GROMACS .gro file of C-alpha atoms in nm:
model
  337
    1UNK     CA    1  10.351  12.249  12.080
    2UNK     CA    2  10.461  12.240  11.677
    3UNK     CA    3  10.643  11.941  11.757
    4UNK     CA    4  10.340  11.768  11.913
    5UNK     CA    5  10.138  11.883  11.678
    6UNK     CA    6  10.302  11.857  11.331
    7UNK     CA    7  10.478  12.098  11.147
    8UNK     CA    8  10.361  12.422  11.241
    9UNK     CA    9  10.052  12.322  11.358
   10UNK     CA   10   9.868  12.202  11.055
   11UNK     CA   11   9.853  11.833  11.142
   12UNK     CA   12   9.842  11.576  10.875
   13UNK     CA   13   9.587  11.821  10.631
   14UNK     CA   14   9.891  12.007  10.596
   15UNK     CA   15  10.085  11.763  10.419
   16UNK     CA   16  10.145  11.778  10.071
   17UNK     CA   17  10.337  11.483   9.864
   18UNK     CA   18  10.614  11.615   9.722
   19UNK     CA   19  10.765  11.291   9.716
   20UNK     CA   20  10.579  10.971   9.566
   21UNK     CA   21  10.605  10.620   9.603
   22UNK     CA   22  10.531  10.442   9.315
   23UNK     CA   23  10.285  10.569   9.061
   24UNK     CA   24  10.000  10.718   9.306
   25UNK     CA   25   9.798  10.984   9.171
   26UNK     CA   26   9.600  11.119   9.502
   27UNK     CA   27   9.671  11.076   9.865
   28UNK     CA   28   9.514  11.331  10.098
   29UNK     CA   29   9.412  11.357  10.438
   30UNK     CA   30   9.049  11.564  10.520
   31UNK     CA   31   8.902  11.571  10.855
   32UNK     CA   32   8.598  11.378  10.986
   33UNK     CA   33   8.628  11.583  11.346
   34UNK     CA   34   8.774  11.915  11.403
   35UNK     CA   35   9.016  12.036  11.661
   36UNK     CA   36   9.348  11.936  11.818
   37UNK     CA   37   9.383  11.614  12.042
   38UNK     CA   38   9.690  11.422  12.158
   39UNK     CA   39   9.553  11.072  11.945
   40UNK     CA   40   9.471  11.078  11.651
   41UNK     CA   41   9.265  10.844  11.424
   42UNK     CA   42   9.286  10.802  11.058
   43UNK     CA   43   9.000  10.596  10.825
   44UNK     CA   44   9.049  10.418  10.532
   45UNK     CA   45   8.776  10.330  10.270
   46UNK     CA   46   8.792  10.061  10.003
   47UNK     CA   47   8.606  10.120   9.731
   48UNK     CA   48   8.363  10.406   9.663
   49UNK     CA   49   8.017  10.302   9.462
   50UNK     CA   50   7.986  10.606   9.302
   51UNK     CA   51   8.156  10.936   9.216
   52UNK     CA   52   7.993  11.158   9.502
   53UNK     CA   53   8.322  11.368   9.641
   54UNK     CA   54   8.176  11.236   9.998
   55UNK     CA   55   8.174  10.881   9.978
   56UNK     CA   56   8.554  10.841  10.142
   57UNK     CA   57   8.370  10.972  10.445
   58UNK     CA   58   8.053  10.870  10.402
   59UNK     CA   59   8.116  10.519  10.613
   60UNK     CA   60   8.328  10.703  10.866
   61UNK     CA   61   8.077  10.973  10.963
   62UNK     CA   62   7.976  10.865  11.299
   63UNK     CA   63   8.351  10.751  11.397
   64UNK     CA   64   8.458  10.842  11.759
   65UNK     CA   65   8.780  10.725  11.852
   66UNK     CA   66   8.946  11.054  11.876
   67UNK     CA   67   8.848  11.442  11.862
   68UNK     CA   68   9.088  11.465  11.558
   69UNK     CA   69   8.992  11.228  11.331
   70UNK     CA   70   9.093  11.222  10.918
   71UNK     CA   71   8.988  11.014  10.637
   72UNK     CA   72   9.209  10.933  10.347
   73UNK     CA   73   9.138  11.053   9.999
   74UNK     CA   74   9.317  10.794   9.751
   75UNK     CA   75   9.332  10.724   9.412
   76UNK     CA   76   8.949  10.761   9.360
   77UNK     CA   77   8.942  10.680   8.993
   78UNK     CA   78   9.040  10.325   9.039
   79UNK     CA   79   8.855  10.303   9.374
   80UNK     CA   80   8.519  10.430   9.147
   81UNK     CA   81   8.603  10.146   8.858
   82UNK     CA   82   8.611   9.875   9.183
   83UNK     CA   83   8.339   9.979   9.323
   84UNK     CA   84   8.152   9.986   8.980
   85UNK     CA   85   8.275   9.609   8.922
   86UNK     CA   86   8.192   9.525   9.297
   87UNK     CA   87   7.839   9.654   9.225
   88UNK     CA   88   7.749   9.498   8.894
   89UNK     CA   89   7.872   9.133   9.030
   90UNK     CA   90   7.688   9.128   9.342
   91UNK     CA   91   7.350   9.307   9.217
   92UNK     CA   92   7.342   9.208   8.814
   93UNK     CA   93   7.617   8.911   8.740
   94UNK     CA   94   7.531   8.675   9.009
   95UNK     CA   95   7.207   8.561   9.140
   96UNK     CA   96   7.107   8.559   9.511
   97UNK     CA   97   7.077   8.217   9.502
   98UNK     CA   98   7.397   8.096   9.342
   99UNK     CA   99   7.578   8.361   9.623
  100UNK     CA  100   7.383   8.198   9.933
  101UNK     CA  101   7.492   7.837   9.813
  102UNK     CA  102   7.847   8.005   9.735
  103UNK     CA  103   7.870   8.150  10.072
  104UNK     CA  104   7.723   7.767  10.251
  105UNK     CA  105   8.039   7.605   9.975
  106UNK     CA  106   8.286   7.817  10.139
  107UNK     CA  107   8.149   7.787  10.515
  108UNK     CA  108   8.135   7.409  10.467
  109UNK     CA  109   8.536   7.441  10.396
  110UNK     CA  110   8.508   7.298  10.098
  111UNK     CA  111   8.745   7.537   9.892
  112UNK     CA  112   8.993   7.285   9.741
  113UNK     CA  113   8.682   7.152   9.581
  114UNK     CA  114   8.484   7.447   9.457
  115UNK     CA  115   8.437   7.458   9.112
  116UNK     CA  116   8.308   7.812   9.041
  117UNK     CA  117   8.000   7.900   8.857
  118UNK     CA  118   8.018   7.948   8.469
  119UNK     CA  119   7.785   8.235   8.449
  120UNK     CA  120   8.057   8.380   8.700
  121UNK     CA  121   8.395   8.282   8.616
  122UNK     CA  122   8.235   8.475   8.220
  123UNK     CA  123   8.218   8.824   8.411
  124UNK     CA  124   8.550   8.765   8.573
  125UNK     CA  125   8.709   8.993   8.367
  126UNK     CA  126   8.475   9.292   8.532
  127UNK     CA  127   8.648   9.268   8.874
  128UNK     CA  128   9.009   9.114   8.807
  129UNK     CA  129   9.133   9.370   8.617
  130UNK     CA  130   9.002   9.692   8.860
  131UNK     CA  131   9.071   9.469   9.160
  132UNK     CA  132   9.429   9.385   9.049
  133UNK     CA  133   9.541   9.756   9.006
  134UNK     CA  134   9.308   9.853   9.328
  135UNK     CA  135   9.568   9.638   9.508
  136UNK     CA  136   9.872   9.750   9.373
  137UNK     CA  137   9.760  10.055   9.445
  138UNK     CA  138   9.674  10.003   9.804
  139UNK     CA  139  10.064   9.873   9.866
  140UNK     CA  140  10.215  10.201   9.717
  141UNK     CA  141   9.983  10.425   9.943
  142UNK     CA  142  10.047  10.217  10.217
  143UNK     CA  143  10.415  10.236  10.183
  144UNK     CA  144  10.313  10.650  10.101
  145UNK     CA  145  10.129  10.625  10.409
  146UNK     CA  146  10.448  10.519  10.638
  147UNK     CA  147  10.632  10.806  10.500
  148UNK     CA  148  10.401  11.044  10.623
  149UNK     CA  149  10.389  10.909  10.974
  150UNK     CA  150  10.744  10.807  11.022
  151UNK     CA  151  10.788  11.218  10.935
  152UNK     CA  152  10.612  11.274  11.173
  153UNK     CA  153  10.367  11.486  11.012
  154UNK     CA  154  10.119  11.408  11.272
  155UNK     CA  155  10.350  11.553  11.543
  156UNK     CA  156  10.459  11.331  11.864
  157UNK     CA  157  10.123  11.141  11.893
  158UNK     CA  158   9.981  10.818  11.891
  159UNK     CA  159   9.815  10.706  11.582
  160UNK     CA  160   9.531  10.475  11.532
  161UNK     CA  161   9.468  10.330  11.180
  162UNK     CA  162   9.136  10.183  11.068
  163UNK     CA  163   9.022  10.046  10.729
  164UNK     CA  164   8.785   9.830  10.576
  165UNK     CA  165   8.861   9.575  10.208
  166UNK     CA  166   9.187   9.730  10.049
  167UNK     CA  167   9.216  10.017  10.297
  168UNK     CA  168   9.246   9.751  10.566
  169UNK     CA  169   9.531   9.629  10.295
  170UNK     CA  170   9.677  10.012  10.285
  171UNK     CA  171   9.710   9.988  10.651
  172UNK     CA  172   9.865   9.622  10.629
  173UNK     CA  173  10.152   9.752  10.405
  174UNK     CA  174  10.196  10.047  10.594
  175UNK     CA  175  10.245   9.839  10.847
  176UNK     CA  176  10.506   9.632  10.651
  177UNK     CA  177  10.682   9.910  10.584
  178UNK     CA  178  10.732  10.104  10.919
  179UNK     CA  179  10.812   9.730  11.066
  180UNK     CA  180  11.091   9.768  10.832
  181UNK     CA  181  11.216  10.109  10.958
  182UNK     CA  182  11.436  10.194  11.270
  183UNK     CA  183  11.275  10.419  11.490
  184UNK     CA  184  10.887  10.334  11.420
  185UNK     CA  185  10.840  10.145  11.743
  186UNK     CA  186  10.483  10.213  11.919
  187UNK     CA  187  10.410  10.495  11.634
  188UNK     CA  188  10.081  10.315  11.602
  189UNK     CA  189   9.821  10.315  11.882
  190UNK     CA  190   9.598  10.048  11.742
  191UNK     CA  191   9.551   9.878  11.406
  192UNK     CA  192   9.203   9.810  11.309
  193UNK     CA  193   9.181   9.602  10.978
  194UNK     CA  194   8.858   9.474  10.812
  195UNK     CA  195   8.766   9.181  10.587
  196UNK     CA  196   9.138   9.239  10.482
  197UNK     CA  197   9.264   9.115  10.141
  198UNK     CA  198   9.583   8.981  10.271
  199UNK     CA  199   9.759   8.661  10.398
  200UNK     CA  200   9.616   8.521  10.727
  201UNK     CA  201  10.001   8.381  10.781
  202UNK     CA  202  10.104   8.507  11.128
  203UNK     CA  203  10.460   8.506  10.998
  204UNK     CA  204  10.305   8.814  10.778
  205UNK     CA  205  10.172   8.996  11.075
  206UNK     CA  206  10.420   8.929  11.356
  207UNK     CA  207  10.651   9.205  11.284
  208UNK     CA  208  10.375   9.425  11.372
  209UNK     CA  209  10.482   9.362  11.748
  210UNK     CA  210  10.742   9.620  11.723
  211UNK     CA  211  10.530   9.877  11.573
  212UNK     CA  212  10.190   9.889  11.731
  213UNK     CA  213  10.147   9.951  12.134
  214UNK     CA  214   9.803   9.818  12.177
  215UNK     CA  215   9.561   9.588  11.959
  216UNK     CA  216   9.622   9.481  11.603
  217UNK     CA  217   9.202   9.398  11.512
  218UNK     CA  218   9.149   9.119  11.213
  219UNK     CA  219   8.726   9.173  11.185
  220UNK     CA  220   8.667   8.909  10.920
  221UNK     CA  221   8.384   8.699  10.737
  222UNK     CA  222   8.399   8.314  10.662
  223UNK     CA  223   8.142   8.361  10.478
  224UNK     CA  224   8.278   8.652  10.189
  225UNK     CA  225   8.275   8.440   9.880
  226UNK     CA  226   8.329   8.760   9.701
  227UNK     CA  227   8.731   8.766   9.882
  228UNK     CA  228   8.761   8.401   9.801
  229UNK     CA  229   8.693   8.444   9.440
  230UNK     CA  230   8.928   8.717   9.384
  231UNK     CA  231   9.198   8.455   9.531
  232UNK     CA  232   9.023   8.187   9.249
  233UNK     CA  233   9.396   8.184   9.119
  234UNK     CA  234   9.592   8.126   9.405
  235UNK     CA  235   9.660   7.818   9.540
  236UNK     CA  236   9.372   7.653   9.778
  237UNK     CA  237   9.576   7.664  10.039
  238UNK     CA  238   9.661   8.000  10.125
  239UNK     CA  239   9.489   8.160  10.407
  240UNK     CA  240   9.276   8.516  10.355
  241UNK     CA  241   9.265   8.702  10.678
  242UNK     CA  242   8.947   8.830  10.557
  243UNK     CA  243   8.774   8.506  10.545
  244UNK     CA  244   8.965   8.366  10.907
  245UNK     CA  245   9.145   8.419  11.221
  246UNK     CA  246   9.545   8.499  11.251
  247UNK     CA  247   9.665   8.212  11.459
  248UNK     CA  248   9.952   8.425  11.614
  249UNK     CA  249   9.947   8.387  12.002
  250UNK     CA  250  10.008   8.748  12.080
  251UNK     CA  251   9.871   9.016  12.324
  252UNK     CA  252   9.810   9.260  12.036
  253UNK     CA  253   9.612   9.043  11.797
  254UNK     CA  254   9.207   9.035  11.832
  255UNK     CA  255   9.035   8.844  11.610
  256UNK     CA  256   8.681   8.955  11.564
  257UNK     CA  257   8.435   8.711  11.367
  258UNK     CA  258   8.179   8.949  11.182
  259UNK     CA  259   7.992   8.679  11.013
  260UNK     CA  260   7.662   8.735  11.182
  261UNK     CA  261   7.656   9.121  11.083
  262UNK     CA  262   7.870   9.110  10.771
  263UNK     CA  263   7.639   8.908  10.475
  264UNK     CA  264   7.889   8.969  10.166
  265UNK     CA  265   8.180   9.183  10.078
  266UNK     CA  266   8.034   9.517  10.070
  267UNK     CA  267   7.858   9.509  10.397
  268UNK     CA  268   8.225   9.640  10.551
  269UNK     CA  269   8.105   9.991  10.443
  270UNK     CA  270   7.751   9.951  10.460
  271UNK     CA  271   7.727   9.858  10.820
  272UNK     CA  272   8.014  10.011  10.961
  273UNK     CA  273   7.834  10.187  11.272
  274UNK     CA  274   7.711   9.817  11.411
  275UNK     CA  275   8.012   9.705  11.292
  276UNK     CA  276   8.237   9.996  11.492
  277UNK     CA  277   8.003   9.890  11.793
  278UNK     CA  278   8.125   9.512  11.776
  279UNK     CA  279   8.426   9.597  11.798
  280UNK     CA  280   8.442   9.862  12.070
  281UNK     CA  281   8.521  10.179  11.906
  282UNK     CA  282   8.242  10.463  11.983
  283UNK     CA  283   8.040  10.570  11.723
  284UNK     CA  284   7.846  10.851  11.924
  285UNK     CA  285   7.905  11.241  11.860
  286UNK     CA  286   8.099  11.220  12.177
  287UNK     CA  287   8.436  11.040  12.107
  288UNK     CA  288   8.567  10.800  12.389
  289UNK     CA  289   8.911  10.720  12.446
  290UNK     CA  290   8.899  10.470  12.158
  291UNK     CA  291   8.893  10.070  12.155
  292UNK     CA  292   8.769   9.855  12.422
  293UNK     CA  293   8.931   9.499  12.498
  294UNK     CA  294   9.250   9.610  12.697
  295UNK     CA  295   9.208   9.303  12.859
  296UNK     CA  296   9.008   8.971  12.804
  297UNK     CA  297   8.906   8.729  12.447
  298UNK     CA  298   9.124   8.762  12.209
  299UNK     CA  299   8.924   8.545  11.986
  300UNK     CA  300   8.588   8.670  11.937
  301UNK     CA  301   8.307   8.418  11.795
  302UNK     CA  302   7.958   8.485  11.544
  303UNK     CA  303   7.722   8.379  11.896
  304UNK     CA  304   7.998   8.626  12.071
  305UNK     CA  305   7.918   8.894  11.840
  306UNK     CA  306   7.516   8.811  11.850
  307UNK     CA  307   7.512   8.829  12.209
  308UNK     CA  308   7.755   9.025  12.358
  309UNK     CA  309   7.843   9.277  12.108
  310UNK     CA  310   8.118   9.539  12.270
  311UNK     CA  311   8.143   9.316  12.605
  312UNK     CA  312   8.265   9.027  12.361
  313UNK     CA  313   8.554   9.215  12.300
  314UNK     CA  314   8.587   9.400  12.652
  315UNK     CA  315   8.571   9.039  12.857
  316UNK     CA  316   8.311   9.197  13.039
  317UNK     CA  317   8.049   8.992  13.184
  318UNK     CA  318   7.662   9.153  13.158
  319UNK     CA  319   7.328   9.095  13.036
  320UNK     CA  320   7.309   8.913  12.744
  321UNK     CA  321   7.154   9.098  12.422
  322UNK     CA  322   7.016   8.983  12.055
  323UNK     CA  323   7.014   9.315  11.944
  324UNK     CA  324   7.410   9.437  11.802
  325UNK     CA  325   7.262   9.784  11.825
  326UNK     CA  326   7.128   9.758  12.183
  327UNK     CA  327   7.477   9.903  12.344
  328UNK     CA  328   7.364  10.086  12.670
  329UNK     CA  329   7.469   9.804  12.869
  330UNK     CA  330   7.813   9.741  12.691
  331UNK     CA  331   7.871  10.127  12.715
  332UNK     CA  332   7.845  10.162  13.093
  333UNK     CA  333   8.062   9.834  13.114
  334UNK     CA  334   8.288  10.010  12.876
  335UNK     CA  335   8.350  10.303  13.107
  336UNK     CA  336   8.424  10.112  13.419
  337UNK     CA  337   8.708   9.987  13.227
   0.00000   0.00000   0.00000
């Protein structure tokens, strides 16, 4: 049982970092659910708005893909100064109407040709610099991250990874990282990765194969202006898999188009229950066996997601629905599976 378990039975809160990668200052694991279970689930947040010692778990509160579920605590002081900067561009710097004509620019594909506003290329400064180190950040916990899991501190079970912004970028280099390792193959369970700040290359993502046994999720927005901008520097050309689907033609990858739920960049945490719905993953106080869509669309559309919320995903057919949070239907579908 300690083997299956993690070292004598403590699991992953009983890990401490004695060794570091890089220059990381906190990484932690606390329980969202209590009690021993042969998957377990681990959340990543991407920001935090404020200094409350509960907002890592705040967004992951009504999670139910396991029975032992943890969220990660990491590097909060720079995750505090992003979320600051997030806050003060998207409710003081930039008006509602410049964002919905930035959000029709980018929808309209016409990024090689957006010339961004003055009044918000001024206040640059007030996200580049926290969102640069934010970043950096995420890598070295990610790489941290593998460490922990290829030492199998979570004992001889399955893990599933979930994140939204840069903790969807933790679990991307995680990712990287255990591809890189011998001995990592099928340690992950499923990947779950939201409005992600990375590449959309598949070339980036396809040595995932190796690592993760079931679905590798990319929920995105074309719509996140806020993603976009942060890329202002990089060339027009390169692909966000936040803002689009990964065109790699694999069994594993499930591209999920949140645009119809998701309005802007900080809707990820803000709406993560309808968003955990869309996507299949239970969000009631009685954990299911996880993610839905073991068979069926791997492409999932905006009138998908309107419609058809967890069936989308499932390739179930059933009454159609308006209403993402009208589930009843989708959930007895999802249990015939």
């Amino acid at each position: 049982m300690t083997s299956l378990f993690g070292a004598a039975g403590a699991g992953l809160t009983g890990y401490k970092m004695n060794k570091r990668v890089g220059a990381i200052e906190q990484f932690e694991f606390c329980p969202i659910t209590h009690g021993n279970h042969l998957h377990v689930a681990i959340a990543i947040s991407g920001w935090l708005s404020d200094e409350q010692p509960d907002n890592f778990h705040t967004p992951w509160i009504n999670l139910g893909i396991s029975k032992e579920q943890y969220y990660l605590k990491w590097e909060s002081k720079y995750l505090i100064a992003l979320g600051n900067a997030l806050e003060y561009l998207l409710h003081g710097a930039v008006t509602m109407a410049t964002q919905e004509a930035l959000k029709h620019t980018i929808l309209a594909g016409l990024l090689a040709a957006l010339t961004w506003p003055a009044t918000l290329l001024s206040v640059a400064g007030v996200i580049d610099n926290p969102w640069g180190v934010a970043m950096q950040r995420a890598k070295e916990v990610g790489q941290q991250l593998a460490e922990v899991l290829i030492s199998k501190q979570q004992g001889n079970r399955p893990v599933t990874l979930i994140g939204f912004s840069l903790g969807a970028k933790v679990i991307f280099n995680c990712l990287e990282e255990l591809a890189k390792r011998k001995g990592t193959e099928g340690l992950i369970e499923d990947a779950i990765l939201l409005g992600t700040p990375v590449p959309a290359n598949p070339a980036n993502w396809q040595g995932f194969s190796r690592v993760v046994a079931g679905r590798i999720i990319n929920g995105y927005c074309s719509s996140d202006w806020l993603l976009r901008f942060v890329y202002r520097t990089a060339s027009a050309q390169i692909s966000i898999a936040g803002l689009q689907p990964i065109a790699w033609d694999d069994r594993r990858m499930i591209n999920i188009d949140l645009s119809n739920v998701v309005a802007g960049h900080l809707d990820y945490s803000k709406k993560m229950d309808t968003i955990l719905k869309i996507i299949g993953v239970s969000v009631s106080d009685t954990p299911s066996s996880g993610l839905a869509g073991k068979s069926g669309k791997t492409d999932v559309s905006s009138e998908d997601i309107k419609k058809e919320p967890i069936l989308a995903v499932a390739g179930v057919t059933a009454e159609k629905t308006d209403n993402v949070d009208d589930v009843e239907v989708a959930s007895e579908a999802f249990d015939d599976l």
